[in-house]
Coordinates of C-alpha atoms in Angstrom, one line a residue:
Chain D
M1 CA -15.5 -16.5 -44.6
K2 CA -11.6 -17.4 -43.0
T3 CA -9.6 -15.9 -45.4
S4 CA -11.7 -12.8 -45.0
D5 CA -11.4 -13.1 -40.8
N6 CA -7.4 -14.1 -41.2
R7 CA -7.3 -10.6 -43.2
W8 CA -9.0 -8.5 -41.1
S9 CA -7.0 -9.9 -38.2
G10 CA -4.1 -9.2 -40.1
K11 CA -5.0 -6.0 -40.7
F12 CA -6.5 -5.5 -37.2
R13 CA -2.9 -6.5 -36.0
S14 CA -0.7 -4.8 -37.9
Y15 CA -3.0 -1.2 -37.6
I16 CA -2.7 -2.1 -33.4
S17 CA 0.4 -2.8 -32.7
P18 CA 1.6 -3.6 -28.7
E19 CA 2.8 0.3 -29.0
R20 CA 0.1 1.7 -30.2
L21 CA -2.8 -0.1 -27.7
G22 CA 0.3 0.6 -24.7
A23 CA -0.1 4.6 -26.1
A24 CA -3.8 4.8 -25.4
L25 CA -4.4 2.9 -23.1
W26 CA -2.1 5.1 -20.2
P27 CA -4.4 8.4 -20.3
V28 CA -7.1 6.6 -20.5
L29 CA -6.2 4.4 -16.9
T30 CA -3.8 7.0 -15.9
V31 CA -3.9 11.1 -16.3
V32 CA -7.1 11.5 -17.0
P33 CA -9.1 9.6 -14.6
L34 CA -7.2 11.7 -12.6
L35 CA -7.1 15.3 -14.3
A36 CA -10.7 14.5 -14.5
G37 CA -11.7 13.7 -11.3
I38 CA -9.3 16.6 -10.0
G39 CA -11.3 18.8 -12.3
Y40 CA -14.5 18.4 -10.8
A41 CA -13.5 18.6 -7.6
V42 CA -11.6 22.2 -8.5
L43 CA -15.5 22.6 -10.1
Y44 CA -17.4 21.8 -7.4
S45 CA -15.5 22.8 -4.3
L46 CA -15.9 27.6 -7.0
G47 CA -19.4 26.1 -6.3
G48 CA -19.9 26.1 -10.3
V49 CA -21.2 21.8 -10.7
G50 CA -23.5 20.0 -8.3
L51 CA -26.6 19.6 -6.6
L52 CA -27.0 23.1 -4.7
S53 CA -24.7 24.6 -6.8
E54 CA -26.0 28.6 -7.3
G55 CA -23.3 29.5 -9.5
W56 CA -19.5 30.7 -9.1
T57 CA -18.0 30.9 -5.7
L58 CA -15.3 31.5 -3.6
Q59 CA -17.9 31.3 -0.5
H60 CA -16.8 27.8 0.1
W61 CA -12.8 28.2 0.1
R62 CA -13.2 31.1 2.4
E63 CA -15.5 28.8 4.6
A64 CA -12.3 26.0 4.6
L65 CA -8.8 28.1 4.6
T66 CA -11.1 30.2 7.9
D67 CA -12.9 26.6 9.9
L68 CA -10.1 25.4 12.8
H69 CA -11.8 22.0 12.3
L70 CA -10.2 21.5 8.8
L71 CA -6.9 23.3 9.0
K72 CA -6.0 20.7 12.2
S73 CA -7.5 17.6 10.4
F74 CA -4.6 18.6 7.5
A75 CA -1.6 19.5 10.4
Y76 CA -2.5 16.4 12.0
S77 CA -1.9 14.7 9.7
I78 CA 1.3 15.9 8.8
Y79 CA 2.4 15.1 13.0
V80 CA 1.1 11.5 12.4
G81 CA 2.8 11.5 8.8
I82 CA 6.8 13.1 10.2
L83 CA 6.4 11.4 13.3
S84 CA 5.3 7.7 12.0
I85 CA 8.4 7.9 10.0
V86 CA 10.3 9.6 12.9
T87 CA 9.7 6.7 15.0
S88 CA 9.8 3.8 12.5
I89 CA 13.1 5.4 10.9
S90 CA 15.4 4.9 13.9
L91 CA 13.9 2.0 14.5
A92 CA 14.8 0.9 11.3
L93 CA 18.6 2.3 12.2
C94 CA 19.6 0.1 15.2
G95 CA 18.1 -2.6 14.2
T96 CA 20.1 -2.5 10.6
L97 CA 22.8 -2.1 12.9
V98 CA 22.0 -5.4 15.0
F99 CA 21.3 -7.1 11.0
R100 CA 23.8 -6.5 9.4
S101 CA 26.1 -9.5 10.4
Q102 CA 23.0 -11.9 9.7
V103 CA 21.9 -10.6 6.0
G104 CA 22.6 -13.8 3.6
R105 CA 21.0 -16.4 6.7
R106 CA 17.6 -17.4 4.9
W107 CA 15.9 -18.1 8.5
T108 CA 16.8 -14.3 8.8
G109 CA 15.6 -13.5 5.4
M110 CA 12.1 -15.6 6.6
L111 CA 11.9 -12.9 9.5
L112 CA 12.5 -10.0 8.3
Y113 CA 10.4 -10.0 5.7
A114 CA 7.2 -11.4 7.6
P115 CA 5.9 -8.2 8.5
L116 CA 5.3 -7.5 4.5
A117 CA 2.7 -10.3 4.6
I118 CA 0.1 -8.2 6.9
P119 CA -2.1 -5.7 5.6
S120 CA -3.1 -2.1 7.1
V121 CA -6.3 -3.1 7.8
V122 CA -4.9 -6.5 9.7
T123 CA -2.2 -4.0 10.9
A124 CA -4.9 -1.8 12.9
F125 CA -7.1 -4.8 14.1
F126 CA -3.9 -6.1 15.7
V127 CA -2.9 -2.8 17.0
Y128 CA -6.4 -2.0 18.9
E129 CA -6.8 -5.8 20.5
I130 CA -3.4 -5.5 22.2
F131 CA -3.6 -1.9 22.9
A132 CA -6.9 -0.8 23.7
Q133 CA -7.7 -0.8 27.7
S134 CA -8.9 -4.6 27.9
G135 CA -6.2 -5.2 25.3
W136 CA -3.4 -8.1 25.4
L137 CA -1.6 -6.2 26.4
S138 CA -3.5 -5.3 29.7
R139 CA -4.2 -8.4 31.1
V140 CA -0.3 -9.2 31.0
L141 CA 0.2 -6.7 33.1
H142 CA -3.0 -7.2 35.2
Q143 CA -1.9 -11.3 35.7
L144 CA 1.4 -9.9 35.9
G145 CA -0.5 -7.4 39.8
L146 CA 0.7 -3.9 37.8
L147 CA -3.1 -3.1 36.9
G148 CA -5.8 -3.0 39.8
S149 CA -9.0 -3.3 36.4
A150 CA -8.7 -2.6 33.1
D151 CA -9.2 1.2 32.4
Q152 CA -6.6 2.3 34.7
F153 CA -4.4 1.4 31.2
P154 CA -4.2 4.3 30.0
I155 CA -5.9 5.2 27.3
L156 CA -3.6 5.0 23.1
I157 CA -6.8 3.4 21.3
Q158 CA -8.2 6.5 19.6
D159 CA -6.4 9.0 21.7
P160 CA -6.6 12.7 20.7
W161 CA -2.4 11.9 20.7
A162 CA -2.4 10.3 17.1
I163 CA -0.4 7.2 19.6
G164 CA -2.3 3.9 18.2
I165 CA -2.1 5.4 14.6
I166 CA 1.5 6.1 14.6
T167 CA 2.2 2.2 17.5
A168 CA 0.5 1.3 13.7
H169 CA 2.3 2.4 10.9
V170 CA 5.4 1.9 12.1
A171 CA 4.2 -1.6 13.4
M172 CA 3.8 -1.4 9.0
A173 CA 7.2 0.7 8.4
A174 CA 9.5 -0.1 10.1
P175 CA 10.4 -4.0 8.9
F176 CA 10.2 -2.2 5.1
F177 CA 12.8 -0.1 6.1
L178 CA 14.6 -2.1 8.0
I179 CA 14.5 -4.5 4.9
L180 CA 15.1 -1.3 2.8
F181 CA 18.3 -0.8 4.5
L182 CA 19.2 -3.7 5.0
N183 CA 19.5 -4.1 1.1
T184 CA 20.9 -1.0 0.8
Y185 CA 23.6 -2.3 2.9
Q186 CA 23.9 -4.8 0.8
N187 CA 24.8 -3.1 -2.5
E188 CA 26.0 0.6 -1.4
Q189 CA 29.0 -2.5 -0.2
I190 CA 29.1 0.3 3.4
D191 CA 31.8 -2.9 5.8
E192 CA 34.2 -2.1 3.0
L193 CA 33.8 2.1 3.4
R194 CA 34.1 1.0 7.1
R195 CA 37.1 -1.2 7.0
V196 CA 38.6 1.4 4.8
A197 CA 37.5 4.4 7.7
S198 CA 39.4 2.4 10.6
T199 CA 42.5 1.8 8.6
L200 CA 41.9 5.9 8.7
G201 CA 41.9 5.7 11.9
A202 CA 37.8 5.7 12.7
G203 CA 35.9 4.1 15.5
S204 CA 33.3 2.3 14.9
L205 CA 30.6 4.1 16.2
E206 CA 32.4 7.1 14.4
S207 CA 32.2 5.0 11.1
D208 CA 28.9 4.5 11.6
W209 CA 28.0 7.7 12.4
K210 CA 29.5 9.7 9.4
I211 CA 29.1 6.8 7.1
T212 CA 27.2 4.5 7.7
I213 CA 23.5 6.6 7.7
P214 CA 25.0 9.4 5.3
V215 CA 25.0 6.6 3.0
L216 CA 22.0 4.9 3.8
F217 CA 19.6 7.8 3.8
H218 CA 21.0 9.5 1.2
R219 CA 20.2 6.1 -1.2
S220 CA 16.4 6.0 0.6
Y221 CA 16.0 9.6 0.6
P222 CA 13.5 9.0 -1.6
T223 CA 11.4 6.3 -0.5
I224 CA 11.5 7.9 2.9
V225 CA 9.0 10.8 1.3
L226 CA 7.7 8.8 -1.0
Y227 CA 6.0 7.1 2.6
F228 CA 5.6 9.8 4.5
I229 CA 2.7 10.4 1.8
F230 CA 1.2 7.4 2.2
A231 CA 1.6 7.9 6.0
V232 CA 0.3 10.8 5.6
G233 CA -3.3 10.1 3.2
S234 CA -3.5 6.2 5.1
Y235 CA -7.4 5.7 5.4
E236 CA -8.7 1.8 8.0
I237 CA -5.5 2.8 10.5
P238 CA -7.0 6.0 11.6
L239 CA -10.7 5.1 10.3
L240 CA -10.4 2.1 13.5
L241 CA -7.7 3.8 15.6
G242 CA -7.9 7.7 15.5
A243 CA -10.1 9.7 17.9
S244 CA -13.5 11.1 16.7
S245 CA -12.0 14.9 16.7
P246 CA -9.3 16.3 15.4
Q247 CA -9.8 13.0 12.5
M248 CA -7.0 12.6 10.1
L249 CA -7.4 13.5 6.5
A250 CA -8.4 11.0 4.5
V251 CA -11.2 9.9 6.9
N252 CA -11.6 13.7 6.7
V253 CA -12.5 13.7 3.0
V254 CA -14.2 10.9 3.6
R255 CA -16.9 11.8 5.9
N256 CA -16.9 15.7 4.7
L257 CA -18.2 13.8 1.4
Q258 CA -20.4 10.8 2.5
R259 CA -23.0 13.6 5.3
F260 CA -26.5 13.2 5.1
S261 CA -25.8 17.3 4.5
L262 CA -24.6 17.8 0.8
D263 CA -23.2 21.1 2.1
T264 CA -20.2 19.8 3.4
I265 CA -19.4 18.8 0.2
P266 CA -17.1 20.9 -1.2
H267 CA -15.1 21.0 2.0
A268 CA -14.6 17.5 1.4
Y269 CA -12.3 18.2 -2.1
I270 CA -11.3 21.2 -0.9
L271 CA -9.3 19.2 1.8
A272 CA -8.2 16.4 -1.4
L273 CA -7.5 19.5 -3.3
L274 CA -5.1 21.0 -0.4
Y275 CA -3.2 17.1 -0.1
V276 CA -2.9 17.1 -3.2
V277 CA -1.2 19.8 -3.9
V278 CA 0.5 18.9 -0.6
V279 CA 1.9 16.1 -3.1
I280 CA 2.3 17.7 -6.1
G281 CA 5.7 19.9 -4.8
I282 CA 6.7 16.6 -2.8
L283 CA 7.3 14.7 -6.4
W284 CA 8.4 18.1 -8.2
A285 CA 11.1 18.6 -4.9
L286 CA 12.1 15.3 -6.1
L287 CA 11.8 15.9 -9.7
R288 CA 14.3 18.7 -9.1
R289 CA 16.5 17.0 -7.5
K290 CA 16.4 13.8 -10.2
K291 CA 15.7 11.7 -7.2
L292 CA 11.6 10.6 -8.4
F293 CA 13.2 7.0 -9.9
Y294 CA 16.0 5.9 -8.3
E295 CA 14.5 2.8 -6.6
A296 CA 11.5 3.1 -8.5
Chain A
M1 CA 28.6 -10.4 25.9
K2 CA 28.1 -8.1 23.1
S3 CA 27.4 -10.9 20.5
R4 CA 25.1 -12.5 23.3
F5 CA 22.4 -9.2 22.9
K6 CA 22.2 -9.1 19.4
K7 CA 21.6 -12.9 20.6
I8 CA 18.8 -11.3 22.5
L9 CA 17.3 -8.4 20.5
I10 CA 17.0 -10.9 17.4
L11 CA 15.5 -13.8 19.2
A12 CA 13.0 -10.5 20.8
T13 CA 12.5 -9.4 16.8
A14 CA 11.5 -12.9 16.7
A15 CA 9.6 -12.5 18.5
L16 CA 7.9 -9.2 17.5
Y17 CA 7.2 -10.5 14.3
G18 CA 5.5 -14.1 14.1
F19 CA 3.3 -12.8 17.0
P20 CA 1.3 -11.3 15.1
F21 CA 0.5 -14.5 13.1
L22 CA 0.2 -16.0 16.1
Y23 CA -2.1 -14.3 18.2
M24 CA -5.3 -14.0 15.2
G25 CA -4.5 -18.0 14.7
L26 CA -5.1 -18.7 18.1
M27 CA -8.5 -16.0 18.3
S28 CA -10.0 -17.3 14.8
F29 CA -10.2 -20.5 17.1
A30 CA -11.7 -18.6 19.8
R31 CA -14.5 -18.8 21.5
R32 CA -15.3 -17.1 24.3
W33 CA -11.9 -14.6 25.5
T34 CA -12.6 -12.9 27.9
Y35 CA -10.8 -9.9 30.8
P36 CA -8.0 -11.2 31.9
S37 CA -7.0 -14.1 30.7
V38 CA -4.0 -13.5 28.0
L39 CA -5.1 -17.3 26.6
P40 CA -8.9 -17.8 25.6
D41 CA -11.3 -19.3 27.7
L42 CA -12.4 -21.3 25.9
L43 CA -11.0 -23.4 22.1
T44 CA -13.5 -24.0 19.5
I45 CA -12.8 -25.6 15.6
E46 CA -16.9 -23.8 14.6
H47 CA -15.9 -20.9 12.9
W48 CA -13.5 -23.0 10.5
R49 CA -15.5 -25.5 10.0
Q50 CA -18.4 -22.5 8.9
L51 CA -15.7 -21.2 6.6
V52 CA -14.9 -24.4 4.9
V53 CA -18.3 -26.3 5.0
G54 CA -20.0 -22.6 3.2
Q55 CA -22.0 -21.2 6.2
I56 CA -21.0 -17.7 6.3
E57 CA -19.9 -14.4 4.7
I58 CA -16.4 -15.2 5.2
S59 CA -16.6 -17.5 2.7
Y60 CA -18.7 -16.4 0.1
S61 CA -16.5 -12.8 0.2
F62 CA -13.2 -15.1 -0.1
L63 CA -13.7 -16.6 -4.0
L64 CA -15.2 -12.3 -4.7
S65 CA -11.5 -11.2 -3.4
V66 CA -9.9 -13.8 -5.2
V67 CA -11.5 -13.4 -8.5
L68 CA -10.6 -10.4 -8.4
S69 CA -7.9 -9.4 -7.3
L70 CA -6.4 -12.2 -10.1
S71 CA -8.4 -10.8 -12.1
V72 CA -7.4 -7.4 -11.3
A73 CA -3.2 -9.0 -11.5
A74 CA -3.6 -10.1 -15.1
T75 CA -5.6 -7.6 -16.7
A76 CA -3.3 -4.5 -15.1
T77 CA 0.4 -7.0 -15.3
I78 CA -0.5 -7.9 -19.3
G79 CA -1.9 -3.6 -20.0
G80 CA 1.3 -1.9 -17.2
F81 CA 3.1 -4.5 -20.0
I82 CA 2.1 -4.0 -23.3
T83 CA 2.9 0.2 -21.6
S84 CA 5.5 0.0 -20.3
K85 CA 7.4 -0.5 -23.4
Y86 CA 5.3 2.4 -24.6
I87 CA 7.2 4.4 -22.2
A88 CA 10.3 3.8 -21.8
E89 CA 11.3 4.2 -25.7
H90 CA 8.9 7.2 -25.8
R91 CA 11.2 10.0 -26.1
R92 CA 9.4 12.0 -23.6
S93 CA 10.1 8.8 -20.7
R94 CA 10.4 10.1 -18.1
W95 CA 7.0 13.2 -18.1
L96 CA 5.2 9.9 -19.0
L97 CA 6.8 8.1 -15.8
L98 CA 5.8 10.9 -13.8
G99 CA 2.3 11.0 -14.9
T100 CA 2.2 7.1 -13.8
Y101 CA 3.9 8.1 -10.7
F102 CA 1.1 10.3 -9.6
P103 CA -2.0 8.2 -9.3
F104 CA -0.2 5.5 -7.9
I105 CA 1.4 8.0 -5.2
L106 CA -1.7 9.5 -4.3
S107 CA -3.6 8.0 -0.5
P108 CA -6.1 5.9 -2.5
V109 CA -9.5 6.4 -0.8
I110 CA -8.4 10.6 -1.7
Y111 CA -8.6 8.7 -5.8
A112 CA -11.5 7.4 -5.4
A113 CA -12.9 10.5 -3.1
F114 CA -12.4 11.9 -7.3
I115 CA -13.6 9.6 -9.2
Y116 CA -16.5 9.0 -7.6
Y117 CA -19.7 11.4 -9.3
Y118 CA -17.9 9.0 -12.4
F119 CA -18.8 6.4 -11.1
V120 CA -21.4 7.6 -10.7
W121 CA -22.6 9.2 -13.9
M122 CA -21.6 5.4 -15.1
D123 CA -23.5 3.5 -12.6
L124 CA -20.8 1.6 -11.2
T125 CA -20.8 2.5 -7.5
G126 CA -21.5 -0.9 -5.8
H127 CA -21.0 -3.0 -8.2
V128 CA -18.3 -5.2 -9.0
A129 CA -17.3 -4.2 -12.0
G130 CA -17.4 -0.1 -10.9
V131 CA -14.8 -2.3 -8.1
F132 CA -12.7 -3.2 -10.5
I133 CA -12.3 -0.9 -12.8
G134 CA -11.0 1.4 -9.4
H135 CA -8.6 -1.4 -8.9
L136 CA -7.5 -1.2 -12.2
L137 CA -6.8 2.4 -11.7
L138 CA -5.1 1.6 -9.0
A139 CA -2.4 -1.3 -10.2
Y140 CA -1.8 -0.3 -13.7
P141 CA 0.3 2.3 -12.2
Y142 CA 1.8 0.6 -10.6
A143 CA 2.8 -2.3 -12.8
I144 CA 3.9 -0.3 -15.7
I145 CA 6.5 1.8 -13.1
L146 CA 7.9 -1.9 -12.9
C147 CA 7.9 -2.8 -15.7
T148 CA 10.2 0.0 -17.0
G149 CA 13.0 -1.5 -16.2
F150 CA 12.5 -4.8 -17.7
W151 CA 13.2 -2.4 -21.4
S152 CA 17.0 -2.4 -22.1
R153 CA 19.9 -2.1 -25.3
R154 CA 19.3 -6.0 -24.2
S155 CA 15.6 -6.2 -24.8
R156 CA 15.3 -4.1 -28.2
K157 CA 18.5 -6.4 -29.9
M158 CA 16.0 -9.0 -29.0
E159 CA 13.6 -7.4 -31.0
E160 CA 15.3 -6.4 -33.2
V161 CA 16.8 -10.3 -34.4
A162 CA 13.1 -11.3 -34.0
R163 CA 11.5 -8.5 -36.6
T164 CA 14.3 -9.4 -39.0
L165 CA 13.2 -12.9 -39.1
G166 CA 9.6 -12.1 -40.5
S167 CA 8.6 -11.8 -37.1
G168 CA 5.4 -9.3 -36.8
P169 CA 5.1 -6.9 -33.5
W170 CA 2.4 -9.1 -31.9
T171 CA 4.1 -12.1 -32.3
T172 CA 7.8 -10.9 -31.4
F173 CA 5.4 -9.6 -28.1
A174 CA 4.1 -13.3 -27.5
R175 CA 7.1 -15.3 -28.1
V176 CA 9.7 -13.5 -27.3
L177 CA 9.8 -10.6 -24.9
I178 CA 7.1 -12.4 -22.6
P179 CA 9.7 -15.0 -22.6
L180 CA 12.7 -13.1 -22.1
A181 CA 10.3 -10.6 -18.7
R182 CA 8.6 -13.8 -17.5
G183 CA 10.6 -13.4 -13.8
I184 CA 9.0 -9.9 -14.6
L185 CA 5.7 -10.4 -15.7
L186 CA 5.7 -12.6 -12.6
M187 CA 6.7 -10.5 -9.2
T188 CA 4.5 -7.4 -11.2
F189 CA 1.0 -10.0 -11.5
F190 CA 1.8 -11.0 -7.7
Q191 CA 2.7 -7.1 -6.2
T192 CA -0.7 -6.1 -8.1
F193 CA -2.7 -9.0 -6.9
L194 CA -1.8 -8.2 -3.4
I195 CA -2.2 -4.8 -4.2
S196 CA -6.1 -5.3 -4.7
W197 CA -6.0 -8.7 -2.5
F198 CA -5.6 -5.4 0.2
E199 CA -7.3 -2.4 -1.2
Y200 CA -10.4 -0.8 1.5
G201 CA -11.0 2.3 1.1
L202 CA -11.4 2.7 -2.6
T203 CA -13.4 -0.7 -2.7
T204 CA -15.3 1.0 0.2
L205 CA -16.6 4.1 -1.7
L206 CA -17.0 2.1 -5.4
G207 CA -18.5 -0.3 -3.4
I208 CA -21.3 2.0 -1.3
G209 CA -21.6 -0.7 1.3
K210 CA -22.0 -3.7 -1.0
I211 CA -19.7 -5.1 -2.5
Q212 CA -17.4 -7.6 0.4
T213 CA -14.4 -8.0 -0.3
L214 CA -12.4 -9.9 2.6
T215 CA -10.5 -6.7 3.9
L216 CA -13.8 -4.9 4.3
L217 CA -15.6 -7.7 6.0
V218 CA -13.2 -7.6 9.0
Y219 CA -13.8 -4.3 9.4
Q220 CA -17.1 -4.7 9.8
F221 CA -16.8 -7.6 12.3
I222 CA -14.6 -5.1 14.1
T223 CA -17.6 -2.4 14.0
E224 CA -20.3 -5.6 15.8
A225 CA -17.9 -6.6 18.0
N226 CA -17.6 -10.1 16.5
I227 CA -13.5 -10.3 16.4
Y228 CA -13.1 -14.1 16.8
Y229 CA -14.8 -13.3 12.8
A230 CA -12.7 -11.0 12.0
A231 CA -9.9 -12.9 13.4
L232 CA -10.6 -15.7 11.2
S233 CA -11.0 -13.0 7.9
S234 CA -8.0 -11.6 8.7
F235 CA -6.1 -14.7 8.7
L236 CA -7.1 -15.8 5.6
L237 CA -6.1 -12.0 4.4
L238 CA -3.0 -13.0 5.9
L239 CA -2.8 -16.9 3.1
P240 CA -1.5 -14.9 0.0
P241 CA 1.0 -13.1 1.4
L242 CA 2.4 -15.8 3.9
I243 CA 2.8 -18.5 1.3
L244 CA 4.5 -15.8 -1.8
L245 CA 6.9 -14.8 1.5
L246 CA 7.8 -19.4 2.0
F247 CA 8.4 -19.5 -2.0
Q248 CA 9.7 -16.1 -3.4
R249 CA 10.4 -13.5 -0.2
R250 CA 12.3 -10.4 -2.3
W251 CA 8.7 -10.1 -3.8
L252 CA 6.9 -8.9 -1.1
L253 CA 9.0 -6.1 -0.6
Y254 CA 7.1 -3.6 -3.3
K255 CA 4.4 -4.4 -0.8
V256 CA 3.9 -1.3 1.4
K257 CA 5.2 0.4 -2.0
G258 CA 1.8 -1.6 -4.1
E259 CA -0.1 0.4 -1.1
W260 CA 0.2 4.2 -1.7

């Protein structure tokens, strides 16, 4: 019995090699669920499937593409993504110029990595606690005599300009980009390049402007773009810190999907599909520039 | 003057970075914190005591999150490592890698919205198994991306040596390649653990509110205006990455990417 078991397991092991197992697992856990999900969303948005389906139609697409609320949600997410990334990168660049001489010290390493330990849901909660009208910042200003009551503090949370959402994104992204830039600074030996520039007569500011910043951007470009996709599609931060209107894309998709009325489901899928089209477009552009796998 | 300004800036950054940890820690001990007090009016160890003796749901959610994240991390790391070999050696490896990137880059909650129907159809929503599979769909592609970097000429040579000595593919994997890839496997394990540990949107949708991981509990406490318990849950969420920070901080760098 034991011998036949061994024989069977031997045959099994020789037939199912690691490569074959990998080849079988990859589609099952990556492309198949995704394509099946996107396919279902396309069919649902065209009226081909779904509980309320009345046959194939372009009606849902027409409605969605003329629905100002939906388009606003899309534009709002792009606005939040761009502003979050631009602010984060600007802060990280300033930080890089300050911290570049401190790299390698143990305490600096610990300090710089600390914000990466904070998940988005906690970041959102923290920003809420600090910047709400009765939050910690308002309390400090009150104690300093600069504020009479909580309602004199500006509305920074659940505001239409997404200040709270952008603050939370910046709190997460700026430390990440700071580490990325500092690592790139070291790996690209930018100090050496700056020394060469200074022997050629360039000043400190000029070599930062013409060497440091372009090199950092060039090397970090794919990560910056991918982080933008992350910010546009973020969920937990706008869920807590966002206003009820306009809503960010992911929040809007989930709300439309979970409403009591089933009529909004096609709109949820259309919004999600528009997001996928943007992501595919960005990936395609990165791939054309052969940049995608650079930072992997 | 310039170096003094730099020192002030560094100290300010240190204070800014350390503040969330201090604030959450302090708030988890607060009993009353009314406006306009800058510090809590009353402190208590009651919340922590309740957590330790298992009187509150946080203890259950903490255990559930630990078990779920460890299982996801172990499965994703093993599966990702095996698959990464297949992808790295494939002649169309670039395209396969692109296919791997896509589910990983997509917003997890939008990915969950796409696959939600199939999970309902298979009766996986509201079950730990469904959430586990959902997390795996996010963690596995990331594990592949991390492990693909391991396969090089060196690993191929080692494999060839083992094969010429009569070792089969699985033995080579277990006795040669896995020990050789120990560093990258450990990093992948911790990274995928963090993906699962921090996951919120997909868990909300696929768990339909029945699977209360720690991240969901934080949000639930906030909406119930139970901020002291929200702070306690938040502090617990910070523990594993803080431990990583103390022992192997470089592994944290991939965390942010891991949330894509």
